[in-house]
Amino acid sequence: MFPLFAGAQQTRVLSENLEFTGDLSTTQRKTVILQNESNQSKTYFLKNINGNIGSSQHVKICIGDECFDPKKDLAKIKITLAPGEVMTDLYLDFDMGIVETKGNFDLNFVNLENIRESFVVEARYDVSNPNKKVDEFDYKELTLSDIYPNPSNRIAQLDYQLKYPNVQAKIAINSFIGNPVAEYQLDPERNSLVINVSDFNPGVYFYTLFVDNKNIVTKKLVVKK
């Protein structure tokens, strides 16, 4: 997953799992919680946004009731934290747009008085078309979707639901010629498996579902650059 984090500086990001997952033409808001662990007041400005935001998607940064478009208002986005303050009124509004896509981006905040002191907010988004759902297959022990997107060049995902808590299920990925590439246990506390395929060589792979060490089904995954 893509967590929020801060460096070794004196301001920490306390929020976790900043993910925007939803259908086309919807908007979601997530709260970013910050803590100034120092005994001094700290003021930060948004230096830049790194990563990939689709041309159809838009993000706004809100401080209290005031929202900013970082593409137009970068210089206006500043936050000040009193000594020891926990800030809870910083938000990200994400417009899912009109195009199916996935990606991630991060916001780099820098101390106004010391540019070497900074923190980074990382975010991930996954925009889906409600009229184009992935096929799901109902097995005795679990429900499992096809992998998507397929072909993939960065992130591939499987959605699943284990029907019994003690079921041992895993996904094994092999190369076209059968060499093991990766293996993932399906966590009963979750309902999706996200696979980073950006380090895979382009080509055809096969992923296999095993339940209690029994081979249930094998399907094809195509990785492209």
PDB file of C-alpha atoms in Angstrom:
ATOM      1  CA  MET A   1       0.000   0.000   0.000  1.00  0.00           C
ATOM      2  CA  PHE A   2       0.960   3.700  -0.105  1.00  0.00           C
ATOM      3  CA  PRO A   3       1.126   5.060   3.571  1.00  0.00           C
ATOM      4  CA  LEU A   4       1.551   8.643   4.740  1.00  0.00           C
ATOM      5  CA  PHE A   5       4.892   9.357   6.290  1.00  0.00           C
ATOM      6  CA  ALA A   6       7.185  12.083   7.563  1.00  0.00           C
ATOM      7  CA  GLY A   7      10.942  12.211   7.731  1.00  0.00           C
ATOM      8  CA  ALA A   8      13.024  12.431  10.891  1.00  0.00           C
ATOM      9  CA  GLN A   9      11.956  16.048  11.380  1.00  0.00           C
ATOM     10  CA  GLN A  10       9.780  17.356  14.182  1.00  0.00           C
ATOM     11  CA  THR A  11       6.429  17.267  12.410  1.00  0.00           C
ATOM     12  CA  ARG A  12       4.785  13.888  11.876  1.00  0.00           C
ATOM     13  CA  VAL A  13       1.918  12.782   9.681  1.00  0.00           C
ATOM     14  CA  LEU A  14      -0.418  10.673  11.812  1.00  0.00           C
ATOM     15  CA  SER A  15      -2.912   9.704   9.097  1.00  0.00           C
ATOM     16  CA  GLU A  16      -2.659   6.332   7.400  1.00  0.00           C
ATOM     17  CA  ASN A  17      -3.813   4.738   4.157  1.00  0.00           C
ATOM     18  CA  LEU A  18      -4.720   7.822   2.144  1.00  0.00           C
ATOM     19  CA  GLU A  19      -6.561   6.066  -0.669  1.00  0.00           C
ATOM     20  CA  PHE A  20      -9.181   7.423  -3.044  1.00  0.00           C
ATOM     21  CA  THR A  21     -11.079   4.467  -4.483  1.00  0.00           C
ATOM     22  CA  GLY A  22     -14.378   4.944  -6.247  1.00  0.00           C
ATOM     23  CA  ASP A  23     -16.436   5.336  -9.384  1.00  0.00           C
ATOM     24  CA  LEU A  24     -16.239   7.869 -12.178  1.00  0.00           C
ATOM     25  CA  SER A  25     -17.605  11.372 -11.531  1.00  0.00           C
ATOM     26  CA  THR A  26     -17.504  11.104  -7.735  1.00  0.00           C
ATOM     27  CA  THR A  27     -15.525  13.159  -5.202  1.00  0.00           C
ATOM     28  CA  GLN A  28     -13.929  11.991  -1.974  1.00  0.00           C
ATOM     29  CA  ARG A  29     -12.425  13.870   0.966  1.00  0.00           C
ATOM     30  CA  LYS A  30      -9.644  12.526   3.197  1.00  0.00           C
ATOM     31  CA  THR A  31      -8.230  14.094   6.350  1.00  0.00           C
ATOM     32  CA  VAL A  32      -4.506  14.591   6.845  1.00  0.00           C
ATOM     33  CA  ILE A  33      -3.594  14.682  10.544  1.00  0.00           C
ATOM     34  CA  LEU A  34      -0.318  16.377  11.495  1.00  0.00           C
ATOM     35  CA  GLN A  35       1.484  16.697  14.813  1.00  0.00           C
ATOM     36  CA  ASN A  36       4.146  19.246  15.696  1.00  0.00           C
ATOM     37  CA  GLU A  37       6.316  17.356  18.166  1.00  0.00           C
ATOM     38  CA  SER A  38       8.608  20.299  18.828  1.00  0.00           C
ATOM     39  CA  ASN A  39       8.332  23.144  21.320  1.00  0.00           C
ATOM     40  CA  GLN A  40       8.419  25.730  18.539  1.00  0.00           C
ATOM     41  CA  SER A  41       5.828  27.010  16.111  1.00  0.00           C
ATOM     42  CA  LYS A  42       6.266  25.570  12.594  1.00  0.00           C
ATOM     43  CA  THR A  43       5.081  26.988   9.284  1.00  0.00           C
ATOM     44  CA  TYR A  44       5.176  24.895   6.110  1.00  0.00           C
ATOM     45  CA  PHE A  45       4.382  25.673   2.497  1.00  0.00           C
ATOM     46  CA  LEU A  46       3.512  23.246  -0.284  1.00  0.00           C
ATOM     47  CA  LYS A  47       6.630  23.121  -2.444  1.00  0.00           C
ATOM     48  CA  ASN A  48       5.355  20.772  -5.147  1.00  0.00           C
ATOM     49  CA  ILE A  49       3.235  17.783  -6.113  1.00  0.00           C
ATOM     50  CA  ASN A  50       5.095  14.775  -7.465  1.00  0.00           C
ATOM     51  CA  GLY A  51       3.704  11.718  -9.193  1.00  0.00           C
ATOM     52  CA  ASN A  52       0.860  11.115 -11.557  1.00  0.00           C
ATOM     53  CA  ILE A  53      -2.579  12.734 -11.498  1.00  0.00           C
ATOM     54  CA  GLY A  54      -4.626  11.904 -14.576  1.00  0.00           C
ATOM     55  CA  SER A  55      -5.725  14.731 -16.860  1.00  0.00           C
ATOM     56  CA  SER A  56      -9.344  13.961 -15.946  1.00  0.00           C
ATOM     57  CA  GLN A  57      -8.730  13.923 -12.175  1.00  0.00           C
ATOM     58  CA  HIS A  58      -8.360  16.943  -9.888  1.00  0.00           C
ATOM     59  CA  VAL A  59      -7.160  17.428  -6.325  1.00  0.00           C
ATOM     60  CA  LYS A  60      -7.864  20.339  -4.002  1.00  0.00           C
ATOM     61  CA  ILE A  61      -6.126  21.055  -0.717  1.00  0.00           C
ATOM     62  CA  CYS A  62      -8.406  22.421   1.977  1.00  0.00           C
ATOM     63  CA  ILE A  63      -7.393  24.146   5.199  1.00  0.00           C
ATOM     64  CA  GLY A  64     -10.528  24.501   7.248  1.00  0.00           C
ATOM     65  CA  ASP A  65     -13.227  25.881   4.967  1.00  0.00           C
ATOM     66  CA  GLU A  66     -10.788  27.337   2.425  1.00  0.00           C
ATOM     67  CA  CYS A  67      -9.808  25.154  -0.534  1.00  0.00           C
ATOM     68  CA  PHE A  68      -6.983  25.666  -3.043  1.00  0.00           C
ATOM     69  CA  ASP A  69      -6.138  24.321  -6.460  1.00  0.00           C
ATOM     70  CA  PRO A  70      -2.423  23.455  -6.172  1.00  0.00           C
ATOM     71  CA  LYS A  71      -1.909  24.042  -9.899  1.00  0.00           C
ATOM     72  CA  LYS A  72      -3.036  27.663  -9.510  1.00  0.00           C
ATOM     73  CA  ASP A  73      -2.634  28.486  -5.824  1.00  0.00           C
ATOM     74  CA  LEU A  74       0.617  26.728  -4.871  1.00  0.00           C
ATOM     75  CA  ALA A  75       2.070  29.841  -3.207  1.00  0.00           C
ATOM     76  CA  LYS A  76      -1.066  30.284  -1.044  1.00  0.00           C
ATOM     77  CA  ILE A  77      -0.974  26.830   0.564  1.00  0.00           C
ATOM     78  CA  LYS A  78       0.655  27.325   3.957  1.00  0.00           C
ATOM     79  CA  ILE A  79      -0.019  25.716   7.326  1.00  0.00           C
ATOM     80  CA  THR A  80       1.159  26.769  10.777  1.00  0.00           C
ATOM     81  CA  LEU A  81       1.294  24.442  13.772  1.00  0.00           C
ATOM     82  CA  ALA A  82       1.704  25.675  17.332  1.00  0.00           C
ATOM     83  CA  PRO A  83       4.122  23.831  19.648  1.00  0.00           C
ATOM     84  CA  GLY A  84       2.727  20.356  20.293  1.00  0.00           C
ATOM     85  CA  GLU A  85      -0.361  20.975  18.151  1.00  0.00           C
ATOM     86  CA  VAL A  86      -2.248  18.165  16.440  1.00  0.00           C
ATOM     87  CA  MET A  87      -3.801  19.572  13.260  1.00  0.00           C
ATOM     88  CA  THR A  88      -7.015  17.908  12.025  1.00  0.00           C
ATOM     89  CA  ASP A  89      -8.445  20.453   9.590  1.00  0.00           C
ATOM     90  CA  LEU A  90      -6.198  19.738   6.598  1.00  0.00           C
ATOM     91  CA  TYR A  91      -8.070  17.853   3.874  1.00  0.00           C
ATOM     92  CA  LEU A  92      -7.585  16.542   0.358  1.00  0.00           C
ATOM     93  CA  ASP A  93     -10.594  16.612  -1.974  1.00  0.00           C
ATOM     94  CA  PHE A  94     -10.147  14.280  -4.964  1.00  0.00           C
ATOM     95  CA  ASP A  95     -12.382  14.438  -8.035  1.00  0.00           C
ATOM     96  CA  MET A  96     -12.402  10.997  -9.671  1.00  0.00           C
ATOM     97  CA  GLY A  97     -12.994  12.497 -13.119  1.00  0.00           C
ATOM     98  CA  ILE A  98     -14.461  10.802 -16.167  1.00  0.00           C
ATOM     99  CA  VAL A  99     -11.690   8.366 -17.162  1.00  0.00           C
ATOM    100  CA  GLU A 100     -10.854   5.012 -15.565  1.00  0.00           C
ATOM    101  CA  THR A 101      -7.319   5.122 -14.220  1.00  0.00           C
ATOM    102  CA  LYS A 102      -5.008   4.388 -11.303  1.00  0.00           C
ATOM    103  CA  GLY A 103      -2.066   6.288  -9.978  1.00  0.00           C
ATOM    104  CA  ASN A 104      -0.375   7.938  -7.050  1.00  0.00           C
ATOM    105  CA  PHE A 105       0.992  11.308  -6.059  1.00  0.00           C
ATOM    106  CA  ASP A 106       2.677  12.965  -3.115  1.00  0.00           C
ATOM    107  CA  LEU A 107       2.630  16.431  -1.594  1.00  0.00           C
ATOM    108  CA  ASN A 108       5.958  17.853  -0.453  1.00  0.00           C
ATOM    109  CA  PHE A 109       5.638  20.378   2.391  1.00  0.00           C
ATOM    110  CA  VAL A 110       8.736  22.354   3.375  1.00  0.00           C
ATOM    111  CA  ASN A 111       9.486  24.430   6.484  1.00  0.00           C
ATOM    112  CA  LEU A 112       9.329  28.113   5.615  1.00  0.00           C
ATOM    113  CA  GLU A 113      12.449  28.884   7.698  1.00  0.00           C
ATOM    114  CA  ASN A 114      14.434  25.700   7.012  1.00  0.00           C
ATOM    115  CA  ILE A 115      13.906  24.070   3.625  1.00  0.00           C
ATOM    116  CA  ARG A 116      15.796  20.963   4.751  1.00  0.00           C
ATOM    117  CA  GLU A 117      12.932  20.201   7.127  1.00  0.00           C
ATOM    118  CA  SER A 118       9.970  18.731   5.288  1.00  0.00           C
ATOM    119  CA  PHE A 119       7.298  16.075   5.320  1.00  0.00           C
ATOM    120  CA  VAL A 120       5.588  14.172   2.524  1.00  0.00           C
ATOM    121  CA  VAL A 121       1.961  13.122   2.170  1.00  0.00           C
ATOM    122  CA  GLU A 122       1.559  10.141  -0.164  1.00  0.00           C
ATOM    123  CA  ALA A 123      -1.750   9.275  -1.807  1.00  0.00           C
ATOM    124  CA  ARG A 124      -3.076   6.630  -4.159  1.00  0.00           C
ATOM    125  CA  TYR A 125      -6.192   6.644  -6.344  1.00  0.00           C
ATOM    126  CA  ASP A 126      -8.152   4.007  -8.227  1.00  0.00           C
ATOM    127  CA  VAL A 127     -11.007   5.189 -10.445  1.00  0.00           C
ATOM    128  CA  SER A 128     -13.392   2.544 -11.782  1.00  0.00           C
ATOM    129  CA  ASN A 129     -16.310   2.490 -14.179  1.00  0.00           C
ATOM    130  CA  PRO A 130     -19.439   1.169 -12.411  1.00  0.00           C
ATOM    131  CA  ASN A 131     -20.744  -0.083 -15.764  1.00  0.00           C
ATOM    132  CA  LYS A 132     -17.620  -2.147 -16.387  1.00  0.00           C
ATOM    133  CA  LYS A 133     -17.068  -4.310 -13.336  1.00  0.00           C
ATOM    134  CA  VAL A 134     -14.479  -7.086 -13.207  1.00  0.00           C
ATOM    135  CA  ASP A 135     -15.793 -10.636 -13.473  1.00  0.00           C
ATOM    136  CA  GLU A 136     -15.972 -12.486 -10.175  1.00  0.00           C
ATOM    137  CA  PHE A 137     -15.829 -16.240  -9.708  1.00  0.00           C
ATOM    138  CA  ASP A 138     -17.480 -18.009  -6.811  1.00  0.00           C
ATOM    139  CA  TYR A 139     -15.529 -20.942  -5.447  1.00  0.00           C
ATOM    140  CA  LYS A 140     -16.360 -23.098  -2.454  1.00  0.00           C
ATOM    141  CA  GLU A 141     -13.944 -21.317  -0.122  1.00  0.00           C
ATOM    142  CA  LEU A 142     -13.866 -17.793  -1.565  1.00  0.00           C
ATOM    143  CA  THR A 143     -14.998 -15.343  -4.186  1.00  0.00           C
ATOM    144  CA  LEU A 144     -12.215 -14.069  -6.453  1.00  0.00           C
ATOM    145  CA  SER A 145     -12.145 -11.491  -9.215  1.00  0.00           C
ATOM    146  CA  ASP A 146     -10.041 -11.515 -12.341  1.00  0.00           C
ATOM    147  CA  ILE A 147      -6.837  -9.543 -12.045  1.00  0.00           C
ATOM    148  CA  TYR A 148      -7.086  -5.939 -13.261  1.00  0.00           C
ATOM    149  CA  PRO A 149      -5.969  -3.941 -15.082  1.00  0.00           C
ATOM    150  CA  ASN A 150      -4.736  -6.586 -17.470  1.00  0.00           C
ATOM    151  CA  PRO A 151      -2.425  -5.782 -19.212  1.00  0.00           C
ATOM    152  CA  SER A 152      -0.773  -3.816 -16.411  1.00  0.00           C
ATOM    153  CA  ASN A 153       2.378  -1.728 -16.203  1.00  0.00           C
ATOM    154  CA  ARG A 154       2.422  -0.604 -12.567  1.00  0.00           C
ATOM    155  CA  ILE A 155      -0.206  -1.999 -10.210  1.00  0.00           C
ATOM    156  CA  ALA A 156      -2.397  -5.069 -10.649  1.00  0.00           C
ATOM    157  CA  GLN A 157      -5.204  -5.918  -8.252  1.00  0.00           C
ATOM    158  CA  LEU A 158      -7.330  -8.901  -7.260  1.00  0.00           C
ATOM    159  CA  ASP A 159     -10.501  -8.543  -5.192  1.00  0.00           C
ATOM    160  CA  TYR A 160     -11.574 -11.448  -3.013  1.00  0.00           C
ATOM    161  CA  GLN A 161     -13.729 -12.517  -0.089  1.00  0.00           C
ATOM    162  CA  LEU A 162     -12.777 -15.514   2.041  1.00  0.00           C
ATOM    163  CA  LYS A 163     -15.877 -17.411   3.191  1.00  0.00           C
ATOM    164  CA  TYR A 164     -14.196 -19.162   6.129  1.00  0.00           C
ATOM    165  CA  PRO A 165     -11.633 -17.550   8.483  1.00  0.00           C
ATOM    166  CA  ASN A 166      -9.372 -20.620   8.615  1.00  0.00           C
ATOM    167  CA  VAL A 167      -8.973 -21.001   4.854  1.00  0.00           C
ATOM    168  CA  GLN A 168      -5.349 -20.765   3.698  1.00  0.00           C
ATOM    169  CA  ALA A 169      -5.353 -19.129   0.285  1.00  0.00           C
ATOM    170  CA  LYS A 170      -2.525 -17.712  -1.784  1.00  0.00           C
ATOM    171  CA  ILE A 171      -1.719 -16.393  -5.252  1.00  0.00           C
ATOM    172  CA  ALA A 172       1.456 -17.671  -6.941  1.00  0.00           C
ATOM    173  CA  ILE A 173       2.849 -15.916 -10.011  1.00  0.00           C
ATOM    174  CA  ASN A 174       5.051 -17.743 -12.494  1.00  0.00           C
ATOM    175  CA  SER A 175       6.782 -16.688 -15.677  1.00  0.00           C
ATOM    176  CA  PHE A 176       5.667 -17.901 -19.083  1.00  0.00           C
ATOM    177  CA  ILE A 177       8.135 -20.806 -18.825  1.00  0.00           C
ATOM    178  CA  GLY A 178       7.047 -21.708 -15.288  1.00  0.00           C
ATOM    179  CA  ASN A 179       9.689 -20.050 -13.129  1.00  0.00           C
ATOM    180  CA  PRO A 180       8.370 -18.774  -9.759  1.00  0.00           C
ATOM    181  CA  VAL A 181       8.202 -14.978  -9.623  1.00  0.00           C
ATOM    182  CA  ALA A 182       6.176 -14.068  -6.518  1.00  0.00           C
ATOM    183  CA  GLU A 183       3.755 -15.470  -3.962  1.00  0.00           C
ATOM    184  CA  TYR A 184       1.126 -13.693  -1.874  1.00  0.00           C
ATOM    185  CA  GLN A 185      -1.015 -14.939   1.004  1.00  0.00           C
ATOM    186  CA  LEU A 186      -4.622 -13.710   0.952  1.00  0.00           C
ATOM    187  CA  ASP A 187      -5.215 -11.962   4.260  1.00  0.00           C
ATOM    188  CA  PRO A 188      -8.685 -12.775   5.690  1.00  0.00           C
ATOM    189  CA  GLU A 189      -8.751  -9.284   7.227  1.00  0.00           C
ATOM    190  CA  ARG A 190      -8.633  -7.675   3.788  1.00  0.00           C
ATOM    191  CA  ASN A 191     -10.621  -7.956   0.566  1.00  0.00           C
ATOM    192  CA  SER A 192      -8.064  -7.023  -2.076  1.00  0.00           C
ATOM    193  CA  LEU A 193      -4.522  -7.890  -3.081  1.00  0.00           C
ATOM    194  CA  VAL A 194      -2.440  -5.167  -4.731  1.00  0.00           C
ATOM    195  CA  ILE A 195       0.590  -6.373  -6.703  1.00  0.00           C
ATOM    196  CA  ASN A 196       3.369  -4.035  -7.807  1.00  0.00           C
ATOM    197  CA  VAL A 197       4.352  -5.312 -11.256  1.00  0.00           C
ATOM    198  CA  SER A 198       6.571  -2.342 -12.155  1.00  0.00           C
ATOM    199  CA  ASP A 199       9.671  -4.470 -11.425  1.00  0.00           C
ATOM    200  CA  PHE A 200       8.455  -7.378 -13.564  1.00  0.00           C
ATOM    201  CA  ASN A 201       9.951  -7.768 -17.019  1.00  0.00           C
ATOM    202  CA  PRO A 202       7.424  -7.155 -19.805  1.00  0.00           C
ATOM    203  CA  GLY A 203       5.753 -10.343 -20.967  1.00  0.00           C
ATOM    204  CA  VAL A 204       3.195 -13.000 -20.157  1.00  0.00           C
ATOM    205  CA  TYR A 205       2.836 -14.431 -16.651  1.00  0.00           C
ATOM    206  CA  PHE A 206       0.458 -16.912 -15.063  1.00  0.00           C
ATOM    207  CA  TYR A 207      -1.138 -16.455 -11.659  1.00  0.00           C
ATOM    208  CA  THR A 208      -2.534 -19.427  -9.761  1.00  0.00           C
ATOM    209  CA  LEU A 209      -4.956 -19.557  -6.860  1.00  0.00           C
ATOM    210  CA  PHE A 210      -4.096 -22.160  -4.223  1.00  0.00           C
ATOM    211  CA  VAL A 211      -6.529 -23.003  -1.435  1.00  0.00           C
ATOM    212  CA  ASP A 212      -5.167 -25.220   1.362  1.00  0.00           C
ATOM    213  CA  ASN A 213      -2.291 -26.068  -1.026  1.00  0.00           C
ATOM    214  CA  LYS A 214      -4.665 -27.231  -3.779  1.00  0.00           C
ATOM    215  CA  ASN A 215      -4.394 -25.698  -7.234  1.00  0.00           C
ATOM    216  CA  ILE A 216      -7.814 -24.142  -7.936  1.00  0.00           C
ATOM    217  CA  VAL A 217      -7.372 -22.078 -11.092  1.00  0.00           C
ATOM    218  CA  THR A 218      -4.632 -20.551 -13.248  1.00  0.00           C
ATOM    219  CA  LYS A 219      -5.033 -17.437 -15.404  1.00  0.00           C
ATOM    220  CA  LYS A 220      -2.895 -15.138 -17.519  1.00  0.00           C
ATOM    221  CA  LEU A 221      -1.415 -11.769 -16.589  1.00  0.00           C
ATOM    222  CA  VAL A 222       0.252  -9.536 -19.180  1.00  0.00           C
ATOM    223  CA  VAL A 223       2.830  -6.985 -18.026  1.00  0.00           C
ATOM    224  CA  LYS A 224       3.815  -4.152 -20.298  1.00  0.00           C
ATOM    225  CA  LYS A 225       6.027  -1.084 -19.995  1.00  0.00           C
TER     226      LYS A 225
END
